[in-house]
């Protein structure tokens, strides 16, 4: 029933958008190509989704079909808005001209052509953007650097740097050269420690088989640390048995160990430098809105002293907003990911930062500060669902810790 309603909606949108094409192009070949493309895209989407199975696991082929669907459908929605608005104006203008006794036919035709031209011109913007996002945007890696100051930072950690990556989603990769470039870019930052904040895979540990060796080359003097994200547990797969699911999670944990990563499962480690230390705390996924809540702050903080400088790794930023930022143990810096910045938005540094994801997550990209505590929400290394990025580029974060100087 849902498919029937969706197909009807799709056809109605398509017919309405077609009016703009027909107004500007009288060639029957163009009309035929339009109709054929619409049918093929709809058929491909239905076929791919129908063959995902009960587990609803989206592979890279399904992502591309979904991406192509969005690339064509979103511009059509924009066209429909213009054409519907024009039809309303056309209705009232027609009544007025009839009452006035004016010849409306020529005026209406020229008006329709003008509005159709504007509609198609504006619709071309999301079309080219979404297409670019799939071809180039998803591997348009950006290194974002921040300096954060703390009054109680241990002196030996003045200038200490950490590189954060998040949401690798290795099951989506389709270009080894681009991923290798990004790995080299991470190592080139020469940070003291590398921290990965969850979602290594889309669904199953085997997705990392082709990428394990490459990610094993990540190195830092104080090591590479990681936590689990919601996708790492295999919750979105229909497993044959609970033991099969548990085995997949064990494989994912072992894989990270084999890569030389230190996976923190509601536990902590001290990073030490010349007799001083800072606490690195890693919790399992804790999220709201139906996401897994396996994170246990109390367990993760066992052995940590109250006045220790603390860095917390927690995949979902809703954890910080709901639990962490007001915690009396004072977590100085929290590192999260999860949102991907929705892989779509507009960012003009210092002027504008917007994505639809902001209406679901208060902290969705970049640095935020409340109560003297900071969180960085990494925009993600990989991609999922739509196989691209528009305006919200894949991110490598470099944070330098500084001791705040008292000024009189």
mmCIF file of C-alpha atoms in Angstrom:
data_model
loop_
_atom_site.group_PDB
_atom_site.id
_atom_site.type_symbol
_atom_site.label_atom_id
_atom_site.label_comp_id
_atom_site.label_asym_id
_atom_site.label_seq_id
_atom_site.Cartn_x
_atom_site.Cartn_y
_atom_site.Cartn_z
ATOM 1 C CA UNK A 1 0.000 0.000 0.000
ATOM 2 C CA UNK A 2 2.848 2.386 0.859
ATOM 3 C CA UNK A 3 4.478 1.671 -2.482
ATOM 4 C CA UNK A 4 1.216 2.397 -4.313
ATOM 5 C CA UNK A 5 0.855 5.745 -2.545
ATOM 6 C CA UNK A 6 4.509 6.597 -3.226
ATOM 7 C CA UNK A 7 4.190 5.719 -6.933
ATOM 8 C CA UNK A 8 1.043 7.838 -7.260
ATOM 9 C CA UNK A 9 2.803 10.754 -5.540
ATOM 10 C CA UNK A 10 5.880 10.299 -7.758
ATOM 11 C CA UNK A 11 3.768 10.261 -10.944
ATOM 12 C CA UNK A 12 1.810 13.361 -9.940
ATOM 13 C CA UNK A 13 5.032 15.270 -9.215
ATOM 14 C CA UNK A 14 6.516 14.054 -12.487
ATOM 15 C CA UNK A 15 3.500 15.103 -14.542
ATOM 16 C CA UNK A 16 3.450 18.540 -12.980
ATOM 17 C CA UNK A 17 7.189 19.072 -13.458
ATOM 18 C CA UNK A 18 6.876 17.879 -17.045
ATOM 19 C CA UNK A 19 4.730 20.929 -17.813
ATOM 20 C CA UNK A 20 7.797 23.158 -17.499
ATOM 21 C CA UNK A 21 9.813 20.919 -19.829
ATOM 22 C CA UNK A 22 6.994 20.784 -22.384
ATOM 23 C CA UNK A 23 6.569 24.568 -22.294
ATOM 24 C CA UNK A 24 10.217 25.203 -23.207
ATOM 25 C CA UNK A 25 10.928 22.167 -25.398
ATOM 26 C CA UNK A 26 8.476 21.107 -28.087
ATOM 27 C CA UNK A 27 10.705 18.293 -29.347
ATOM 28 C CA UNK A 28 8.993 14.912 -28.887
ATOM 29 C CA UNK A 29 12.409 13.207 -28.436
ATOM 30 C CA UNK A 30 13.106 15.332 -25.389
ATOM 31 C CA UNK A 31 9.689 14.478 -24.011
ATOM 32 C CA UNK A 32 10.353 10.778 -24.609
ATOM 33 C CA UNK A 33 13.734 10.890 -22.870
ATOM 34 C CA UNK A 34 12.175 12.648 -19.873
ATOM 35 C CA UNK A 35 9.449 10.023 -19.509
ATOM 36 C CA UNK A 36 11.856 7.104 -20.044
ATOM 37 C CA UNK A 37 14.310 8.411 -17.431
ATOM 38 C CA UNK A 38 11.511 8.915 -14.924
ATOM 39 C CA UNK A 39 10.255 5.353 -15.407
ATOM 40 C CA UNK A 40 13.744 3.807 -15.230
ATOM 41 C CA UNK A 41 14.714 5.714 -12.066
ATOM 42 C CA UNK A 42 11.489 4.766 -10.293
ATOM 43 C CA UNK A 43 11.792 1.119 -11.379
ATOM 44 C CA UNK A 44 15.444 0.950 -10.242
ATOM 45 C CA UNK A 45 14.582 2.423 -6.837
ATOM 46 C CA UNK A 46 11.719 -0.015 -6.271
ATOM 47 C CA UNK A 47 13.869 -2.961 -7.399
ATOM 48 C CA UNK A 48 16.825 -2.065 -5.163
ATOM 49 C CA UNK A 49 14.756 -1.421 -2.054
ATOM 50 C CA UNK A 50 12.661 -4.560 -2.626
ATOM 51 C CA UNK A 51 15.844 -6.634 -2.813
ATOM 52 C CA UNK A 52 17.415 -5.216 0.342
ATOM 53 C CA UNK A 53 15.713 -7.972 2.291
ATOM 54 C CA UNK A 54 14.270 -7.870 5.762
ATOM 55 C CA UNK A 55 17.533 -6.606 7.200
ATOM 56 C CA UNK A 56 17.292 -3.402 5.161
ATOM 57 C CA UNK A 57 21.048 -3.406 4.550
ATOM 58 C CA UNK A 58 21.878 -0.717 2.011
ATOM 59 C CA UNK A 59 24.873 -1.617 -0.159
ATOM 60 C CA UNK A 60 26.772 0.783 -2.401
ATOM 61 C CA UNK A 61 24.625 -0.055 -5.458
ATOM 62 C CA UNK A 62 21.449 0.776 -3.582
ATOM 63 C CA UNK A 63 23.040 4.006 -2.349
ATOM 64 C CA UNK A 64 23.822 5.081 -5.898
ATOM 65 C CA UNK A 65 20.295 4.322 -7.075
ATOM 66 C CA UNK A 66 18.962 6.342 -4.133
ATOM 67 C CA UNK A 67 21.430 9.143 -4.938
ATOM 68 C CA UNK A 68 20.373 9.279 -8.587
ATOM 69 C CA UNK A 69 16.735 9.299 -7.508
ATOM 70 C CA UNK A 70 17.372 12.306 -5.248
ATOM 71 C CA UNK A 71 19.381 14.053 -7.977
ATOM 72 C CA UNK A 72 16.374 14.007 -10.296
ATOM 73 C CA UNK A 73 13.482 14.123 -7.828
ATOM 74 C CA UNK A 74 14.542 17.082 -5.657
ATOM 75 C CA UNK A 75 14.787 19.448 -8.688
ATOM 76 C CA UNK A 76 11.338 18.279 -9.791
ATOM 77 C CA UNK A 77 9.908 19.241 -6.401
ATOM 78 C CA UNK A 78 11.357 22.718 -6.842
ATOM 79 C CA UNK A 79 9.853 22.974 -10.322
ATOM 80 C CA UNK A 80 6.458 21.922 -8.976
ATOM 81 C CA UNK A 81 6.535 24.693 -6.361
ATOM 82 C CA UNK A 82 7.056 27.282 -9.092
ATOM 83 C CA UNK A 83 4.515 25.782 -11.495
ATOM 84 C CA UNK A 84 1.854 25.404 -8.807
ATOM 85 C CA UNK A 85 2.378 29.004 -7.703
ATOM 86 C CA UNK A 86 2.159 30.100 -11.316
ATOM 87 C CA UNK A 87 -1.093 28.177 -11.777
ATOM 88 C CA UNK A 88 -2.653 29.937 -8.796
ATOM 89 C CA UNK A 89 -1.573 33.309 -10.143
ATOM 90 C CA UNK A 90 -2.737 32.260 -13.611
ATOM 91 C CA UNK A 91 -6.194 31.445 -12.255
ATOM 92 C CA UNK A 92 -6.750 34.865 -10.647
ATOM 93 C CA UNK A 93 -5.095 36.740 -13.513
ATOM 94 C CA UNK A 94 -7.357 34.943 -15.982
ATOM 95 C CA UNK A 95 -10.476 35.947 -14.068
ATOM 96 C CA UNK A 96 -9.330 39.568 -13.915
ATOM 97 C CA UNK A 97 -8.537 39.722 -17.649
ATOM 98 C CA UNK A 98 -11.856 38.149 -18.596
ATOM 99 C CA UNK A 99 -13.707 40.726 -16.523
ATOM 100 C CA UNK A 100 -11.595 43.467 -18.104
ATOM 101 C CA UNK A 101 -12.258 42.070 -21.582
ATOM 102 C CA UNK A 102 -8.520 41.651 -22.388
ATOM 103 C CA UNK A 103 -7.019 39.053 -24.703
ATOM 104 C CA UNK A 104 -5.369 36.693 -22.199
ATOM 105 C CA UNK A 105 -4.011 33.919 -24.450
ATOM 106 C CA UNK A 106 -0.754 35.562 -25.559
ATOM 107 C CA UNK A 107 -0.045 37.038 -22.137
ATOM 108 C CA UNK A 108 -0.600 33.699 -20.402
ATOM 109 C CA UNK A 109 1.677 31.841 -22.827
ATOM 110 C CA UNK A 110 4.564 34.267 -22.394
ATOM 111 C CA UNK A 111 4.096 34.229 -18.641
ATOM 112 C CA UNK A 112 4.118 30.417 -18.560
ATOM 113 C CA UNK A 113 7.338 30.323 -20.566
ATOM 114 C CA UNK A 114 9.011 32.875 -18.276
ATOM 115 C CA UNK A 115 8.084 30.986 -15.081
ATOM 116 C CA UNK A 116 9.151 27.651 -16.612
ATOM 117 C CA UNK A 117 12.549 29.105 -17.502
ATOM 118 C CA UNK A 118 13.054 30.427 -13.972
ATOM 119 C CA UNK A 119 11.910 27.133 -12.428
ATOM 120 C CA UNK A 120 14.249 25.009 -14.545
ATOM 121 C CA UNK A 121 17.143 27.402 -13.930
ATOM 122 C CA UNK A 122 16.759 27.237 -10.152
ATOM 123 C CA UNK A 123 16.173 23.462 -10.221
ATOM 124 C CA UNK A 124 19.500 23.075 -12.014
ATOM 125 C CA UNK A 125 21.292 24.164 -8.804
ATOM 126 C CA UNK A 126 20.339 21.149 -6.629
ATOM 127 C CA UNK A 127 20.673 18.863 -9.658
ATOM 128 C CA UNK A 128 24.295 19.823 -10.309
ATOM 129 C CA UNK A 129 25.061 19.983 -6.566
ATOM 130 C CA UNK A 130 23.762 16.483 -5.860
ATOM 131 C CA UNK A 131 25.545 15.126 -8.908
ATOM 132 C CA UNK A 132 28.816 16.795 -7.857
ATOM 133 C CA UNK A 133 28.337 15.456 -4.335
ATOM 134 C CA UNK A 134 28.326 11.880 -5.646
ATOM 135 C CA UNK A 135 31.259 12.333 -8.021
ATOM 136 C CA UNK A 136 33.619 14.562 -6.015
ATOM 137 C CA UNK A 137 32.063 15.850 -2.806
ATOM 138 C CA UNK A 138 32.155 12.599 -0.850
ATOM 139 C CA UNK A 139 35.972 12.525 -1.031
ATOM 140 C CA UNK A 140 36.530 16.268 -0.678
ATOM 141 C CA UNK A 141 38.405 15.868 2.622
ATOM 142 C CA UNK A 142 38.946 18.955 4.754
ATOM 143 C CA UNK A 143 41.320 19.392 7.696
ATOM 144 C CA UNK A 144 39.690 21.626 10.301
ATOM 145 C CA UNK A 145 41.954 22.983 13.034
ATOM 146 C CA UNK A 146 40.946 24.350 16.430
ATOM 147 C CA UNK A 147 42.810 25.677 19.462
ATOM 148 C CA UNK A 148 41.045 25.159 22.801
ATOM 149 C CA UNK A 149 42.200 26.756 26.064
ATOM 150 C CA UNK A 150 41.736 25.327 29.548
ATOM 151 C CA UNK A 151 42.760 26.801 32.883
ATOM 152 C CA UNK A 152 43.545 23.420 34.440
ATOM 153 C CA UNK A 153 45.358 21.763 31.541
ATOM 154 C CA UNK A 154 48.505 20.040 32.916
ATOM 155 C CA UNK A 155 51.529 22.089 31.900
ATOM 156 C CA UNK A 156 53.273 19.222 30.121
ATOM 157 C CA UNK A 157 50.321 19.000 27.723
ATOM 158 C CA UNK A 158 50.654 22.580 26.526
ATOM 159 C CA UNK A 159 50.372 22.386 22.735
ATOM 160 C CA UNK A 160 49.293 18.726 22.793
ATOM 161 C CA UNK A 161 47.469 17.874 19.558
ATOM 162 C CA UNK A 162 44.854 15.282 18.798
ATOM 163 C CA UNK A 163 43.368 14.274 15.472
ATOM 164 C CA UNK A 164 39.762 13.114 15.489
ATOM 165 C CA UNK A 165 38.038 11.146 12.749
ATOM 166 C CA UNK A 166 34.577 9.642 12.921
ATOM 167 C CA UNK A 167 31.989 7.665 10.951
ATOM 168 C CA UNK A 168 34.273 5.878 8.514
ATOM 169 C CA UNK A 169 31.442 3.680 7.158
ATOM 170 C CA UNK A 170 33.862 1.516 5.197
ATOM 171 C CA UNK A 171 31.051 -0.403 3.485
ATOM 172 C CA UNK A 172 30.345 2.685 1.373
ATOM 173 C CA UNK A 173 33.834 3.265 -0.053
ATOM 174 C CA UNK A 174 34.393 2.784 -3.779
ATOM 175 C CA UNK A 175 37.695 4.572 -4.442
ATOM 176 C CA UNK A 176 40.823 3.241 -2.753
ATOM 177 C CA UNK A 177 43.096 6.025 -4.013
ATOM 178 C CA UNK A 178 40.899 8.711 -2.451
ATOM 179 C CA UNK A 179 40.711 6.903 0.894
ATOM 180 C CA UNK A 180 44.463 6.343 0.882
ATOM 181 C CA UNK A 181 44.957 10.056 0.240
ATOM 182 C CA UNK A 182 42.843 10.816 3.331
ATOM 183 C CA UNK A 183 44.786 8.343 5.480
ATOM 184 C CA UNK A 184 48.028 10.024 4.450
ATOM 185 C CA UNK A 185 46.462 13.393 5.217
ATOM 186 C CA UNK A 186 45.681 12.233 8.767
ATOM 187 C CA UNK A 187 49.244 11.027 9.330
ATOM 188 C CA UNK A 188 50.637 14.264 7.900
ATOM 189 C CA UNK A 189 49.055 16.185 10.798
ATOM 190 C CA UNK A 190 51.629 14.507 13.095
ATOM 191 C CA UNK A 191 49.275 14.747 16.071
ATOM 192 C CA UNK A 192 50.184 13.303 19.454
ATOM 193 C CA UNK A 193 47.179 10.988 19.437
ATOM 194 C CA UNK A 194 44.525 9.862 16.930
ATOM 195 C CA UNK A 195 40.959 9.342 18.160
ATOM 196 C CA UNK A 196 38.174 7.597 16.226
ATOM 197 C CA UNK A 197 34.642 8.168 17.515
ATOM 198 C CA UNK A 198 32.638 5.287 16.083
ATOM 199 C CA UNK A 199 30.813 3.764 13.094
ATOM 200 C CA UNK A 200 33.689 1.897 11.497
ATOM 201 C CA UNK A 201 31.265 -0.029 9.259
ATOM 202 C CA UNK A 202 27.735 0.281 7.935
ATOM 203 C CA UNK A 203 26.546 -3.066 9.249
ATOM 204 C CA UNK A 204 29.017 -5.975 9.332
ATOM 205 C CA UNK A 205 32.672 -6.402 10.253
ATOM 206 C CA UNK A 206 33.544 -7.937 6.863
ATOM 207 C CA UNK A 207 33.120 -4.520 5.260
ATOM 208 C CA UNK A 208 36.547 -3.629 6.665
ATOM 209 C CA UNK A 209 38.368 -6.575 5.076
ATOM 210 C CA UNK A 210 39.511 -4.577 2.048
ATOM 211 C CA UNK A 211 40.457 -1.538 4.153
ATOM 212 C CA UNK A 212 42.039 -3.078 7.230
ATOM 213 C CA UNK A 213 45.619 -2.838 5.998
ATOM 214 C CA UNK A 214 45.192 0.759 4.895
ATOM 215 C CA UNK A 215 43.756 1.976 8.215
ATOM 216 C CA UNK A 216 46.468 0.054 10.057
ATOM 217 C CA UNK A 217 48.923 2.662 8.795
ATOM 218 C CA UNK A 218 47.432 5.326 11.085
ATOM 219 C CA UNK A 219 50.107 6.101 13.678
ATOM 220 C CA UNK A 220 50.612 8.584 16.516
ATOM 221 C CA UNK A 221 53.107 8.791 19.426
ATOM 222 C CA UNK A 222 50.402 8.210 22.062
ATOM 223 C CA UNK A 223 48.497 5.701 19.950
ATOM 224 C CA UNK A 224 45.188 5.344 18.118
ATOM 225 C CA UNK A 225 42.049 4.992 20.262
ATOM 226 C CA UNK A 226 38.488 4.201 19.237
ATOM 227 C CA UNK A 227 34.927 3.683 20.478
ATOM 228 C CA UNK A 228 31.863 2.016 18.977
ATOM 229 C CA UNK A 229 29.068 3.790 17.115
ATOM 230 C CA UNK A 230 25.483 2.666 16.615
ATOM 231 C CA UNK A 231 26.250 0.976 13.265
ATOM 232 C CA UNK A 232 29.080 -1.110 14.707
ATOM 233 C CA UNK A 233 26.794 -3.400 16.716
ATOM 234 C CA UNK A 234 25.076 -4.937 13.677
ATOM 235 C CA UNK A 235 21.659 -3.893 14.933
ATOM 236 C CA UNK A 236 20.409 -3.089 11.423
ATOM 237 C CA UNK A 237 20.937 -6.609 10.054
ATOM 238 C CA UNK A 238 18.534 -9.529 10.308
ATOM 239 C CA UNK A 239 20.869 -12.189 11.690
ATOM 240 C CA UNK A 240 20.169 -15.906 11.608
ATOM 241 C CA UNK A 241 20.861 -16.123 15.343
ATOM 242 C CA UNK A 242 21.964 -14.068 18.332
ATOM 243 C CA UNK A 243 25.275 -15.919 18.334
ATOM 244 C CA UNK A 244 25.939 -14.874 14.739
ATOM 245 C CA UNK A 245 25.330 -11.248 15.669
ATOM 246 C CA UNK A 246 27.557 -11.540 18.742
ATOM 247 C CA UNK A 247 30.261 -13.145 16.614
ATOM 248 C CA UNK A 248 30.141 -10.228 14.182
ATOM 249 C CA UNK A 249 30.706 -7.760 17.024
ATOM 250 C CA UNK A 250 33.612 -9.803 18.337
ATOM 251 C CA UNK A 251 35.121 -9.812 14.856
ATOM 252 C CA UNK A 252 34.826 -6.029 14.725
ATOM 253 C CA UNK A 253 36.548 -5.671 18.083
ATOM 254 C CA UNK A 254 39.334 -8.068 17.079
ATOM 255 C CA UNK A 255 39.764 -6.257 13.776
ATOM 256 C CA UNK A 256 40.450 -2.986 15.569
ATOM 257 C CA UNK A 257 42.967 -4.693 17.819
ATOM 258 C CA UNK A 258 44.671 -6.195 14.766
ATOM 259 C CA UNK A 259 44.927 -2.718 13.258
ATOM 260 C CA UNK A 260 46.767 -1.527 16.352
ATOM 261 C CA UNK A 261 43.829 0.507 17.640
ATOM 262 C CA UNK A 262 42.911 0.666 21.323
ATOM 263 C CA UNK A 263 39.152 0.142 21.540
ATOM 264 C CA UNK A 264 37.676 1.652 24.711
ATOM 265 C CA UNK A 265 34.531 -0.158 25.847
ATOM 266 C CA UNK A 266 33.246 1.890 28.785
ATOM 267 C CA UNK A 267 36.806 2.217 30.054
ATOM 268 C CA UNK A 268 39.667 4.691 30.228
ATOM 269 C CA UNK A 269 43.368 5.154 29.708
ATOM 270 C CA UNK A 270 45.807 7.765 30.965
ATOM 271 C CA UNK A 271 47.934 9.623 28.428
ATOM 272 C CA UNK A 272 51.177 10.409 30.229
ATOM 273 C CA UNK A 273 53.868 12.969 29.531
ATOM 274 C CA UNK A 274 56.862 13.741 31.757
ATOM 275 C CA UNK A 275 55.131 12.707 34.954
ATOM 276 C CA UNK A 276 51.788 14.386 34.194
ATOM 277 C CA UNK A 277 48.673 12.849 32.699
ATOM 278 C CA UNK A 278 45.272 13.414 31.164
ATOM 279 C CA UNK A 279 42.411 10.911 31.234
ATOM 280 C CA UNK A 280 41.039 9.549 27.969
ATOM 281 C CA UNK A 281 37.595 8.018 28.508
ATOM 282 C CA UNK A 282 35.672 5.994 25.950
ATOM 283 C CA UNK A 283 32.020 4.965 26.231
ATOM 284 C CA UNK A 284 29.997 2.668 24.058
ATOM 285 C CA UNK A 285 27.204 4.175 21.993
ATOM 286 C CA UNK A 286 24.646 6.211 23.928
ATOM 287 C CA UNK A 287 21.969 7.954 21.906
ATOM 288 C CA UNK A 288 18.433 9.261 22.078
ATOM 289 C CA UNK A 289 15.509 8.874 19.653
ATOM 290 C CA UNK A 290 15.671 5.086 19.679
ATOM 291 C CA UNK A 291 19.441 4.683 19.312
ATOM 292 C CA UNK A 292 21.365 2.163 21.393
ATOM 293 C CA UNK A 293 22.225 3.176 24.955
ATOM 294 C CA UNK A 294 25.136 0.912 25.859
ATOM 295 C CA UNK A 295 27.318 3.726 27.158
ATOM 296 C CA UNK A 296 28.090 3.636 30.885
ATOM 297 C CA UNK A 297 29.857 6.756 32.171
ATOM 298 C CA UNK A 298 30.194 5.438 35.704
ATOM 299 C CA UNK A 299 31.914 2.274 34.558
ATOM 300 C CA UNK A 300 34.073 4.178 32.081
ATOM 301 C CA UNK A 301 35.292 6.546 34.809
ATOM 302 C CA UNK A 302 36.376 3.915 37.304
ATOM 303 C CA UNK A 303 39.802 4.853 38.656
ATOM 304 C CA UNK A 304 39.610 8.431 37.337
ATOM 305 C CA UNK A 305 40.239 11.177 39.881
ATOM 306 C CA UNK A 306 37.927 14.153 40.256
ATOM 307 C CA UNK A 307 40.579 16.731 39.365
ATOM 308 C CA UNK A 308 41.965 14.825 36.366
ATOM 309 C CA UNK A 309 41.805 16.588 33.008
ATOM 310 C CA UNK A 310 39.294 14.538 31.015
ATOM 311 C CA UNK A 311 38.693 13.893 27.326
ATOM 312 C CA UNK A 312 35.572 11.832 26.610
ATOM 313 C CA UNK A 313 34.916 9.899 23.400
ATOM 314 C CA UNK A 314 31.177 9.326 22.867
ATOM 315 C CA UNK A 315 29.792 8.675 19.388
ATOM 316 C CA UNK A 316 26.409 10.405 19.652
ATOM 317 C CA UNK A 317 26.384 14.135 20.591
ATOM 318 C CA UNK A 318 22.961 13.773 22.219
ATOM 319 C CA UNK A 319 24.849 12.043 25.051
ATOM 320 C CA UNK A 320 26.724 15.276 25.775
ATOM 321 C CA UNK A 321 23.590 17.370 25.594
ATOM 322 C CA UNK A 322 21.545 15.027 27.788
ATOM 323 C CA UNK A 323 24.053 13.650 30.307
ATOM 324 C CA UNK A 324 27.633 14.811 29.992
ATOM 325 C CA UNK A 325 27.744 18.596 29.907
ATOM 326 C CA UNK A 326 26.259 18.995 33.406
ATOM 327 C CA UNK A 327 27.976 15.994 34.956
ATOM 328 C CA UNK A 328 29.780 17.117 38.152
ATOM 329 C CA UNK A 329 32.871 15.126 37.143
ATOM 330 C CA UNK A 330 33.591 17.902 34.621
ATOM 331 C CA UNK A 331 34.475 16.368 31.267
ATOM 332 C CA UNK A 332 36.627 19.085 29.724
ATOM 333 C CA UNK A 333 36.343 17.974 26.104
ATOM 334 C CA UNK A 334 33.923 15.534 24.477
ATOM 335 C CA UNK A 335 34.459 14.181 20.971
ATOM 336 C CA UNK A 336 31.478 12.923 18.973
ATOM 337 C CA UNK A 337 30.316 12.269 15.421
ATOM 338 C CA UNK A 338 27.169 10.449 14.279
ATOM 339 C CA UNK A 339 25.292 13.274 12.529
ATOM 340 C CA UNK A 340 27.455 13.471 9.344
ATOM 341 C CA UNK A 341 26.119 17.023 9.186
ATOM 342 C CA UNK A 342 23.443 15.148 7.187
ATOM 343 C CA UNK A 343 26.044 15.241 4.329
ATOM 344 C CA UNK A 344 24.142 18.263 3.057
ATOM 345 C CA UNK A 345 24.152 21.913 4.039
ATOM 346 C CA UNK A 346 25.663 25.336 3.614
ATOM 347 C CA UNK A 347 28.731 26.520 5.483
ATOM 348 C CA UNK A 348 30.316 29.952 5.088
ATOM 349 C CA UNK A 349 32.895 30.328 7.888
ATOM 350 C CA UNK A 350 31.927 33.074 10.310
ATOM 351 C CA UNK A 351 28.698 33.822 8.462
ATOM 352 C CA UNK A 352 26.444 30.818 7.984
ATOM 353 C CA UNK A 353 26.294 27.192 9.127
ATOM 354 C CA UNK A 354 23.091 25.358 8.233
ATOM 355 C CA UNK A 355 21.903 21.834 7.613
ATOM 356 C CA UNK A 356 18.482 20.207 8.063
ATOM 357 C CA UNK A 357 20.078 18.013 10.753
ATOM 358 C CA UNK A 358 20.149 21.036 13.076
ATOM 359 C CA UNK A 359 16.424 20.556 13.673
ATOM 360 C CA UNK A 360 17.121 17.163 15.240
ATOM 361 C CA UNK A 361 20.496 17.673 16.929
ATOM 362 C CA UNK A 362 21.402 20.820 18.826
ATOM 363 C CA UNK A 363 25.095 19.952 18.440
ATOM 364 C CA UNK A 364 25.592 18.716 14.890
ATOM 365 C CA UNK A 365 28.929 20.011 13.530
ATOM 366 C CA UNK A 366 31.979 21.736 14.951
ATOM 367 C CA UNK A 367 32.891 23.126 18.380
ATOM 368 C CA UNK A 368 30.308 24.022 21.026
ATOM 369 C CA UNK A 369 30.848 25.271 24.592
ATOM 370 C CA UNK A 370 28.529 25.234 27.589
ATOM 371 C CA UNK A 371 29.327 25.462 31.303
ATOM 372 C CA UNK A 372 33.009 25.712 30.457
ATOM 373 C CA UNK A 373 32.975 22.298 28.754
ATOM 374 C CA UNK A 374 33.569 21.735 25.054
ATOM 375 C CA UNK A 375 32.264 19.265 22.494
ATOM 376 C CA UNK A 376 33.464 18.757 18.952
ATOM 377 C CA UNK A 377 31.042 17.047 16.588
ATOM 378 C CA UNK A 378 33.030 15.696 13.652
ATOM 379 C CA UNK A 379 31.200 15.809 10.303
ATOM 380 C CA UNK A 380 32.360 12.303 9.459
ATOM 381 C CA UNK A 381 34.979 10.661 7.291
ATOM 382 C CA UNK A 382 32.681 8.535 5.124
ATOM 383 C CA UNK A 383 29.113 8.603 3.906
ATOM 384 C CA UNK A 384 25.922 6.554 4.163
ATOM 385 C CA UNK A 385 22.554 6.552 2.398
ATOM 386 C CA UNK A 386 23.100 9.279 -0.158
ATOM 387 C CA UNK A 387 26.523 8.368 -1.662
ATOM 388 C CA UNK A 388 27.862 11.883 -1.617
ATOM 389 C CA UNK A 389 28.255 15.153 0.227
ATOM 390 C CA UNK A 390 27.036 18.637 -0.649
ATOM 391 C CA UNK A 391 28.393 21.576 1.336
ATOM 392 C CA UNK A 392 29.224 19.412 4.375
ATOM 393 C CA UNK A 393 32.556 17.860 3.463
ATOM 394 C CA UNK A 394 34.296 14.824 5.010
ATOM 395 C CA UNK A 395 36.314 16.016 7.966
ATOM 396 C CA UNK A 396 39.626 15.443 9.690
ATOM 397 C CA UNK A 397 39.698 17.434 12.933
ATOM 398 C CA UNK A 398 42.909 18.618 14.570
ATOM 399 C CA UNK A 399 42.561 20.088 18.071
ATOM 400 C CA UNK A 400 45.433 21.719 19.920
ATOM 401 C CA UNK A 401 45.184 21.997 23.706
ATOM 402 C CA UNK A 402 46.498 25.174 25.292
ATOM 403 C CA UNK A 403 46.699 26.419 28.861
ATOM 404 C CA UNK A 404 44.595 29.542 29.343
ATOM 405 C CA UNK A 405 46.688 32.468 30.454
ATOM 406 C CA UNK A 406 45.284 34.565 33.254
ATOM 407 C CA UNK A 407 45.083 38.209 32.258
ATOM 408 C CA UNK A 408 44.887 41.014 34.797
#
